[in-house]
Amino acid sequence: MSSDSIAVVDLDRCQPDRCNYECQNFCPPNRTGKECITLRGDDAQEGDPDQIHISEEICLGESCGICVEKCPFDAIEIINLPSELEQEPVHRYGDNAFALYGLPTPEPGSVTGILGPNGIGKSTAVHALAGEMTPNLGEYEDEPDWDAVLDRYRGTQLQNYLEQLIDGDIEVARKPQYVDQIPKQFDGKVRELLERTDERGELDYLVDELSIRPVLDQDIDSISGGELQRVALAATLARDVDFYFLDEITPYLDISQRMTAARLIEEISEAGDRSMLVVEHDLAILDLLADTLHITYGEPGAYGVVTDPKSVRNGVNEYLSGYLDNENMRIRPEAITFEEHAPRSATKGQPLVEYPDMHKSYGEGEFSLDVEGGTIYESEVLGVVGPNGIGKSTLAKMFTGALEPDEGEIDTELDIAYKPQYIEIDQPMRVDAFLSSITDEFGSSYWNTEIAQPLQLESIMEQNLDDLSGGERQRVAIAACLSEDADLYLLDEPSAHLDVEQRVQATSAIRRYTENHDATAMVIDHDIYMIDLLSDRLMVFDGEPADHGTARPPQGMRDGMNDFLADLGITFRRDERTGRPRINKPGSQKDREQKRSGEYYYSD
């Protein structure tokens, strides 16, 4: 194989007891007597000795690809690397395993953003920058030491950081990606967890700014995902360290809470000359927050490349276009585009459900929700927006019949497919078996084209549900919801833990499904881009979070978005090059102009 190609064998998929070694038997070099595809043998460092090993020196590369086609379990990838990758990897996990090229560059007093797909090596890079692993520079059998790593990066922007890391002069704090796993690692009150982290004496300030004082005396396993996210942020930002790594700060947070989190991160970075490294898929927040940006690209699970730092605006625009200018690299066949014009006009079909004024209270002094009656029409996508703790999920449960309103009644004759906000599908069951139990269409060409492919399910079909990551679990849950035969598809926060491309694909799948099936959907989400791309009309919630909420009747997108953002005091402008929405700095000239005109999001 040429030096610009790698072979990757997924050992979780390679099942020698269920195949006839088609890869080995049909391999052209093997058939000429060479040992290209062999068994790992008893001295294998990883995996079953009967699983295969591919010699990258002998393999003919991606131009052959016969073993890839013949493997019945899709366990093999032969990938041509970009010709621009002149150096060996920063780290490779083993023989025929994932390889990472490049590292991000933390800057004191700055927020460095990372934007790219899931499974591309961002966490590997952070483990290295935190000193939790020594990058092996591709030498996984005879691992080098930190001095060799420093030699690799001598004369670059990373040199100073790595020297301090090697000398033990850098301390690191990390916010985990999946905050819903925190209760599995800590058993106790929120206050107990936070007080362990108060190294800067700023915990009270963080608690008040993030509005988590009401949950301080609750058990950590009793609070919501949004509260867990804010507790995790407070616990991380309360630490007195040199380098903060924040892996996804926005899941389960509403847009106002996201703005608060971004402001706190900026404050700490600027005040203490501390380095912040933020992985984030909410483009609006990343654009607002970061000072510089690294793009990551490659093949998830196979290899990843971290670019040199870029300006945030150019970096985001290049990522969306699918072409990286400095690297002369196309990372996606098609650009991700945004409509610059006003929202689509809603075409009203026949009423699907007319619901009356309703009221739901959880008890005296507890949260209450008032719903103003309205109509949901057939073949429309209704976006649902509002702060956390305002009653959106309560309304969803009232529609599904899981909760009974105290006053008013919804037509419960509807067949409703429901994807809840927090996904509980941890079953010892394979993904394909789970999905095939939901629909007779499973595996059909239509189902594969409209659901499986956009949601990138092919690569995880043979995994067990309880082994899936948060993003994988989300995609399976969306697929399960859309696979049901229903009158109304109700999806609560489908964007959580999906990367930018997965969000666009999920948006496209939901939108296309409703159009092709004349189906109706309600989508509750905090990702403004996703809501805009999906929705025909908007239902806006307002009120006092955790105290009382009001659900307004569905309205047109322009009026709904203006009402929603006016309540929050947030305006968006359009990027001149791409038309993507960008959050205006609060108090900026553009922010003041748009507030005066009453146009918080759309422009003619």
XYZ file of C-alpha atoms in Angstrom, residues 17-600:
584
model
C -16.679 -17.678 13.718
C -19.479 -16.433 11.442
C -17.637 -16.082 8.121
C -15.401 -18.035 5.739
C -12.555 -15.493 5.673
C -13.790 -14.068 2.384
C -11.468 -11.088 2.817
C -8.433 -13.348 3.024
C -9.504 -15.753 0.293
C -10.305 -13.069 -2.297
C -7.387 -10.714 -1.519
C -5.272 -10.376 -4.740
C -1.874 -10.288 -2.956
C -2.874 -13.318 -0.872
C -3.785 -15.190 -4.068
C -0.276 -14.578 -5.410
C 1.279 -16.088 -2.280
C 1.890 -12.901 -0.272
C 0.766 -12.563 3.347
C -1.354 -9.428 3.140
C -4.390 -10.532 5.165
C -3.422 -12.943 7.945
C -4.743 -14.011 11.333
C -3.628 -12.081 14.385
C -2.415 -15.191 16.156
C -1.798 -15.865 19.825
C 0.593 -12.924 20.187
C -2.059 -10.392 19.160
C -2.006 -7.325 21.388
C -5.731 -6.778 20.872
C -8.688 -8.853 19.769
C -9.291 -12.513 19.084
C -6.299 -14.455 17.644
C -8.622 -15.660 14.852
C -9.448 -12.117 13.800
C -7.656 -10.681 10.796
C -4.657 -8.396 10.420
C -3.939 -6.431 7.235
C -0.379 -5.601 6.218
C -0.439 -1.973 5.106
C 2.899 -2.486 3.313
C 1.492 -5.202 1.048
C -2.131 -4.038 0.652
C -2.931 -2.501 -2.743
C -4.963 0.286 -1.157
C -8.389 1.768 -1.750
C -8.141 1.219 -5.515
C -8.507 -2.523 -4.863
C -11.045 -2.632 -2.019
C -11.997 -6.273 -2.603
C -11.695 -7.178 1.084
C -13.960 -4.241 1.982
C -16.655 -5.510 -0.399
C -16.325 -9.167 0.593
C -16.465 -8.720 4.389
C -20.017 -9.699 5.411
C -19.831 -7.589 8.592
C -18.429 -4.317 7.174
C -15.456 -4.669 9.511
C -12.783 -3.413 7.076
C -11.936 0.049 5.795
C -9.125 0.811 3.353
C -8.735 4.571 3.199
C -6.579 6.865 1.100
C -5.263 9.603 3.358
C -5.041 13.199 2.138
C -1.785 13.694 0.245
C -1.124 16.779 2.364
C -0.496 14.591 5.435
C 3.270 14.405 5.206
C 3.975 13.411 8.826
C 3.243 10.216 10.717
C 0.220 10.281 13.032
C 0.364 11.969 16.413
C -1.174 8.837 17.875
C -2.330 5.464 16.631
C -4.190 3.055 18.855
C -2.665 -0.094 17.411
C -2.377 -2.335 14.396
C -5.125 -1.475 11.854
C -6.629 0.944 14.382
C -7.672 4.609 14.568
C -5.001 7.237 13.831
C -4.968 10.919 14.772
C -3.048 13.559 12.823
C -2.395 16.935 14.432
C -3.254 18.535 17.774
C -5.169 21.705 18.650
C -3.230 24.614 20.121
C -4.489 26.025 23.447
C -3.724 29.720 23.913
C -3.567 31.404 27.370
C -6.373 33.911 27.778
C -8.214 32.563 24.743
C -11.041 30.204 23.906
C -10.034 27.669 21.273
C -12.926 25.952 19.502
C -12.977 22.529 17.857
C -15.552 21.794 15.177
C -15.997 18.464 13.470
C -17.855 15.167 13.357
C -18.175 12.773 16.263
C -15.692 9.883 16.356
C -12.929 11.876 14.688
C -10.383 12.000 17.537
C -11.257 15.155 19.480
C -11.221 13.290 22.802
C -7.906 11.622 21.898
C -6.390 15.052 21.307
C -7.629 16.278 24.668
C -6.272 13.227 26.515
C -2.881 14.083 25.013
C -3.079 17.795 25.852
C -4.143 16.930 29.402
C -1.084 14.726 29.850
C -3.303 11.689 30.454
C -1.638 9.773 27.630
C 1.655 10.106 25.791
C 1.127 10.405 22.041
C 2.979 7.494 20.424
C 3.656 9.281 17.096
C 2.340 6.173 15.329
C 4.861 3.867 17.045
C 2.315 1.788 18.947
C 4.658 -1.188 19.456
C 7.627 0.810 20.812
C 6.073 3.924 22.304
C 8.267 7.062 22.450
C 8.455 9.381 25.451
C 7.384 13.003 25.827
C 10.795 14.258 24.663
C 10.160 12.740 21.245
C 6.756 14.413 21.139
C 8.338 17.747 22.029
C 10.894 17.284 19.236
C 8.027 16.730 16.788
C 6.447 20.058 17.752
C 9.601 22.109 18.309
C 9.308 25.446 16.554
C 5.502 25.346 16.441
C 2.880 27.182 18.489
C 2.416 24.041 20.601
C 5.999 23.943 21.822
C 5.552 26.252 24.818
C 2.400 24.464 25.970
C 3.985 21.012 25.706
C 7.104 22.135 27.609
C 4.932 23.308 30.505
C 2.924 20.080 30.347
C 6.047 17.903 30.471
C 7.426 19.933 33.406
C 4.189 19.403 35.340
C 3.313 23.098 35.305
C -0.172 22.659 33.810
C -3.282 21.474 35.634
C -6.397 20.421 33.763
C -10.159 20.363 34.462
C -12.591 18.623 32.128
C -16.357 18.754 31.667
C -17.522 15.397 30.309
C -19.505 15.116 27.088
C -22.322 12.954 28.431
C -23.539 14.599 31.624
C -26.289 12.000 32.046
C -23.527 9.588 33.109
C -22.597 11.727 36.151
C -25.169 10.105 38.497
C -23.555 6.734 37.742
C -20.215 8.052 39.011
C -21.344 10.189 41.971
C -23.978 9.356 44.587
C -25.004 12.269 46.781
C -26.336 15.819 46.878
C -25.535 18.433 44.244
C -24.041 20.643 46.966
C -21.587 17.905 47.987
C -20.358 17.505 44.422
C -19.905 21.233 43.846
C -18.202 22.014 47.150
C -15.430 19.581 46.274
C -14.545 21.746 43.262
C -14.583 25.280 44.746
C -10.878 26.034 44.286
C -11.236 29.663 43.140
C -13.807 30.799 45.721
C -16.242 31.583 42.887
C -18.751 28.788 43.392
C -21.548 31.003 44.766
C -21.230 33.309 41.758
C -21.338 30.396 39.315
C -24.301 28.801 41.096
C -26.318 32.025 40.859
C -25.324 32.819 37.268
C -26.240 29.295 36.147
C -29.477 29.338 38.213
C -28.812 26.044 40.010
C -29.266 27.193 43.624
C -32.759 25.592 43.787
C -31.255 22.126 43.187
C -28.270 22.309 45.558
C -29.904 20.080 48.159
C -31.333 17.577 45.674
C -29.786 14.188 44.955
C -27.653 14.275 41.827
C -29.715 11.472 40.266
C -32.986 13.389 40.680
C -32.212 16.500 38.593
C -32.910 17.043 34.904
C -30.441 16.895 32.023
C -30.355 20.686 31.751
C -29.647 20.985 35.464
C -26.941 18.296 35.213
C -25.321 20.208 32.365
C -25.201 23.417 34.401
C -23.943 21.583 37.505
C -21.170 20.029 35.397
C -20.245 23.466 34.026
C -20.149 24.985 37.511
C -18.054 22.091 38.856
C -15.541 22.481 36.027
C -15.305 26.277 35.990
C -14.938 26.422 39.799
C -11.593 24.617 39.537
C -8.348 26.613 39.705
C -6.454 25.220 36.721
C -4.507 26.328 33.676
C -6.377 24.379 31.007
C -10.141 23.793 30.841
C -11.547 21.272 28.407
C -15.289 21.598 27.840
C -16.839 18.830 25.760
C -20.248 20.018 24.487
C -21.645 22.769 26.710
C -25.062 23.149 25.059
C -27.010 19.828 25.172
C -30.216 20.212 27.228
C -29.651 23.976 27.686
C -32.001 26.582 26.260
C -30.549 29.443 24.233
C -30.491 31.852 27.169
C -28.583 29.329 29.301
C -26.204 28.721 26.401
C -25.479 32.447 26.213
C -24.821 32.521 29.965
C -22.442 29.564 29.732
C -20.562 31.242 26.873
C -20.234 34.486 28.836
C -18.872 32.703 31.944
C -16.296 30.828 29.872
C -15.133 34.079 28.276
C -14.911 35.812 31.668
C -12.738 33.108 33.219
C -10.502 32.833 30.179
C -9.835 36.560 29.982
C -9.504 37.233 33.712
C -7.077 34.460 34.603
C -5.029 34.050 31.428
C -6.334 30.495 31.282
C -6.633 28.242 28.221
C -10.083 27.068 27.191
C -10.646 24.288 24.675
C -14.311 23.885 23.688
C -15.816 21.154 21.513
C -19.247 22.319 20.391
C -21.809 21.517 17.686
C -24.040 24.569 18.170
C -22.547 26.803 15.484
C -24.158 29.974 16.802
C -22.647 29.544 20.272
C -19.249 28.372 18.996
C -19.122 31.373 16.658
C -19.927 33.735 19.531
C -17.577 32.099 22.045
C -14.344 31.068 20.334
C -11.321 33.230 19.518
C -9.759 30.693 17.134
C -11.044 27.483 15.609
C -9.617 24.097 14.627
C -11.539 22.014 12.102
C -11.380 18.231 12.430
C -12.083 15.959 9.488
C -11.434 12.414 8.323
C -13.318 9.119 8.602
C -15.042 8.565 11.963
C -13.542 5.543 13.687
C -10.686 5.315 11.160
C -8.613 8.492 11.177
C -8.919 12.135 12.110
C -7.049 15.287 11.165
C -6.849 18.477 13.242
C -6.173 21.559 11.116
C -4.021 24.515 12.080
C -6.001 27.275 13.857
C -8.283 29.449 11.732
C -10.298 32.575 12.373
C -13.699 31.536 13.686
C -15.770 33.110 10.916
C -13.639 31.656 8.124
C -13.343 28.297 9.864
C -17.094 27.862 10.293
C -17.778 29.026 6.741
C -15.156 26.648 5.300
C -16.575 23.780 7.350
C -20.078 24.481 6.072
C -18.866 24.795 2.474
C -17.150 21.408 2.725
C -13.831 22.788 1.442
C -10.849 23.863 3.574
C -8.914 26.598 1.782
C -5.452 26.400 3.386
C -5.459 22.614 3.376
C -6.815 22.436 -0.210
C -9.067 19.690 1.091
C -12.673 18.773 0.277
C -14.194 17.249 3.412
C -17.793 16.914 2.217
C -19.326 16.511 -1.263
C -21.983 19.182 -0.729
C -22.168 22.432 1.193
C -24.494 22.910 4.173
C -26.595 25.922 3.185
C -28.992 28.274 4.955
C -31.877 30.162 3.447
C -31.342 33.910 3.572
C -34.942 34.805 2.815
C -37.887 35.027 5.146
C -39.404 31.782 6.412
C -41.581 29.584 4.218
C -45.263 30.406 4.220
C -47.259 27.809 6.081
C -49.830 26.088 3.893
C -52.642 24.953 6.127
C -54.098 21.534 5.415
C -56.976 19.862 7.167
C -56.953 20.158 10.977
C -55.339 17.106 12.584
C -56.230 18.078 16.127
C -57.947 21.083 17.663
C -57.049 21.308 21.316
C -58.787 23.546 23.879
C -57.390 25.767 26.605
C -55.802 23.477 29.189
C -54.257 23.723 32.631
C -51.884 21.389 34.462
C -50.555 21.908 37.984
C -48.174 19.682 39.906
C -49.584 20.840 43.257
C -49.833 23.940 45.386
C -46.688 25.994 45.114
C -45.373 23.690 42.370
C -45.031 24.252 38.619
C -48.168 24.950 36.597
C -48.770 25.143 32.854
C -51.483 26.998 30.957
C -52.050 26.043 27.334
C -53.911 28.416 25.032
C -56.051 26.407 22.614
C -55.019 26.019 18.998
C -54.988 23.830 15.903
C -52.323 21.513 14.503
C -52.772 20.803 10.809
C -52.081 17.713 8.769
C -48.751 17.610 6.895
C -47.029 20.372 8.849
C -43.975 20.533 11.075
C -44.678 22.553 14.194
C -41.573 23.818 15.980
C -41.814 24.234 19.758
C -39.481 26.681 21.538
C -39.089 28.163 24.983
C -36.814 28.154 28.031
C -36.070 25.020 30.032
C -38.482 24.311 32.877
C -41.331 26.100 31.110
C -43.569 23.086 30.371
C -42.673 21.934 26.828
C -42.108 18.304 27.842
C -45.206 18.486 30.052
C -47.285 19.434 27.002
C -45.690 16.599 25.016
C -46.667 14.104 27.706
C -50.212 15.510 27.750
C -50.459 14.896 24.006
C -49.195 11.311 24.398
C -51.622 10.646 27.263
C -48.839 10.039 29.780
C -50.132 13.069 31.748
C -53.751 14.130 32.230
C -54.513 17.889 32.198
C -56.402 19.213 35.211
C -58.605 21.280 32.896
C -59.359 20.679 29.219
C -58.892 17.495 27.231
C -56.870 16.492 24.169
C -58.232 14.137 21.548
C -56.373 11.003 22.641
C -57.646 8.987 19.647
C -54.550 10.074 17.763
C -51.776 7.547 17.189
C -48.666 9.350 18.442
C -45.031 8.320 17.965
C -42.948 9.905 20.730
C -39.206 10.404 21.112
C -38.670 11.616 24.683
C -36.033 14.128 25.741
C -34.113 11.585 27.806
C -33.663 8.304 25.983
C -33.979 5.074 27.920
C -33.193 2.275 25.466
C -30.389 0.551 27.377
C -31.454 -2.985 26.487
C -29.264 -6.027 25.752
C -30.663 -6.021 22.219
C -29.083 -5.317 18.856
C -30.028 -2.149 16.985
C -31.302 -4.051 13.939
C -33.470 -6.334 16.098
C -34.869 -3.335 17.974
C -35.778 -1.403 14.828
C -37.165 -4.426 13.005
C -39.502 -4.997 15.963
C -41.017 -1.546 15.343
C -41.736 -1.598 11.615
C -42.352 -4.091 8.819
C -40.571 -1.639 6.507
C -37.209 -2.337 8.189
C -34.581 -3.116 5.580
C -36.710 -2.060 2.618
C -35.096 0.180 0.023
C -37.394 3.049 1.022
C -36.644 2.678 4.738
C -32.925 2.457 4.056
C -32.962 5.551 1.836
C -35.265 7.754 3.909
C -34.330 6.770 7.464
C -31.264 4.526 7.835
C -28.903 6.351 5.481
C -29.625 9.957 6.563
C -29.318 8.931 10.214
C -26.091 6.981 9.520
C -27.376 3.775 11.084
C -25.620 1.239 8.836
C -22.429 1.191 10.899
C -24.173 0.526 14.227
C -26.870 -1.990 13.206
C -25.058 -4.922 14.810
C -24.202 -3.135 18.056
C -26.179 -3.595 21.251
C -28.337 -0.692 22.376
C -26.617 -0.546 25.763
C -23.209 -0.102 24.075
C -24.193 2.973 22.053
C -22.842 6.475 22.634
C -25.210 9.354 23.341
C -25.212 10.502 19.716
C -25.757 6.966 18.404
C -28.593 6.421 20.859
C -30.180 9.679 19.690
C -30.102 8.633 16.033
C -31.629 5.240 16.827
C -34.390 6.921 18.854
C -35.224 9.294 15.975
C -35.319 6.345 13.577
C -37.553 4.373 15.946
C -39.980 7.293 16.186
C -40.160 7.844 12.417
C -40.545 4.092 11.803
C -43.878 3.946 13.598
C -47.185 4.315 11.784
C -48.646 7.391 13.491
C -50.832 10.463 13.048
C -48.430 12.727 14.934
C -44.663 12.411 15.386
C -43.508 14.173 18.522
C -39.742 14.569 18.930
C -38.320 16.156 22.085
C -34.818 17.612 21.572
C -33.614 15.450 18.664
C -30.438 17.558 18.217
C -28.807 16.598 21.560
C -25.340 15.022 21.113
C -25.515 15.118 17.304
C -22.695 16.821 15.429
C -23.403 19.513 12.837
C -23.677 17.157 9.874
C -25.802 14.680 11.811
C -28.168 17.506 12.789
C -28.553 18.523 9.171
C -29.126 14.905 8.148
C -31.647 14.355 10.959
C -33.437 17.577 10.010
C -33.583 16.442 6.404
C -34.879 12.979 7.390
C -37.668 14.398 9.578
C -38.668 17.025 7.012
C -38.606 14.594 4.071
C -40.532 11.936 6.002
C -43.355 14.328 6.851
C -43.566 15.585 3.255
C -43.511 12.138 1.660
C -46.038 10.656 4.096
C -48.282 13.715 4.499
C -47.375 13.295 8.171
C -47.484 15.835 10.988
C -44.633 16.436 13.422
C -44.021 18.503 16.542
C -40.332 19.143 17.203
C -39.159 20.572 20.534
C -35.579 21.809 20.346
C -33.158 24.522 21.474
C -31.070 24.495 18.272
C -32.383 27.565 16.458
C -30.900 26.458 13.131
C -32.683 23.107 13.307
C -36.015 24.684 14.248
C -35.734 27.180 11.384
C -34.857 24.542 8.785
C -37.654 22.210 9.922
C -40.655 24.249 10.873
C -43.718 25.551 9.036
C -45.075 27.248 12.173
C -43.932 27.861 15.715
C -45.400 27.348 19.182
C -43.755 29.681 21.706
C -43.669 29.086 25.471
C -43.087 31.882 27.974
C -43.486 32.408 31.715
C -41.245 31.846 34.731
C -39.151 28.655 34.508
C -39.846 26.105 37.266
C -42.805 28.231 38.452
C -45.350 28.671 35.660
C -45.459 28.498 31.889
C -47.821 29.475 29.091
C -48.009 27.761 25.698
C -49.126 30.247 23.051
C -51.156 29.083 20.018
C -49.134 28.106 16.932
C -48.213 31.083 14.736
C -46.203 31.925 11.651
C -42.421 31.500 11.821
C -41.532 35.203 11.543
C -43.875 36.344 14.306
C -43.052 33.320 16.437
C -39.284 33.707 16.181
C -39.482 37.444 16.864
C -41.675 36.873 19.940
C -39.374 34.135 21.222
C -36.093 36.016 20.767
C -37.558 39.328 21.967
C -38.365 37.646 25.302
C -34.708 36.601 25.527
C -33.260 39.877 24.224
C -31.174 38.050 21.590
C -30.794 39.021 17.916
C -29.253 37.197 14.954
C -27.661 38.581 11.799
C -26.884 36.802 8.530
C -23.332 36.035 7.434
C -22.688 37.919 4.185
C -20.935 34.968 2.547
C -23.076 31.978 3.530
C -26.349 33.388 4.843
C -25.965 31.424 8.100
C -27.463 33.070 11.197
C -24.942 34.491 13.696
C -25.709 35.788 17.184
C -25.105 39.524 17.581
C -22.960 40.587 20.501
C -25.379 41.961 23.132
C -25.370 45.765 22.971
C -23.577 45.930 19.604
C -24.711 48.377 16.946
C -26.333 45.587 14.899
C -28.071 44.229 18.003
C -29.529 47.662 18.808
C -30.602 48.266 15.199
C -32.486 44.979 14.935
C -34.196 45.434 18.279
C -35.413 48.859 17.169
C -36.801 47.388 13.940
C -38.368 44.386 15.717
C -36.566 41.913 13.428
C -34.700 39.534 15.715
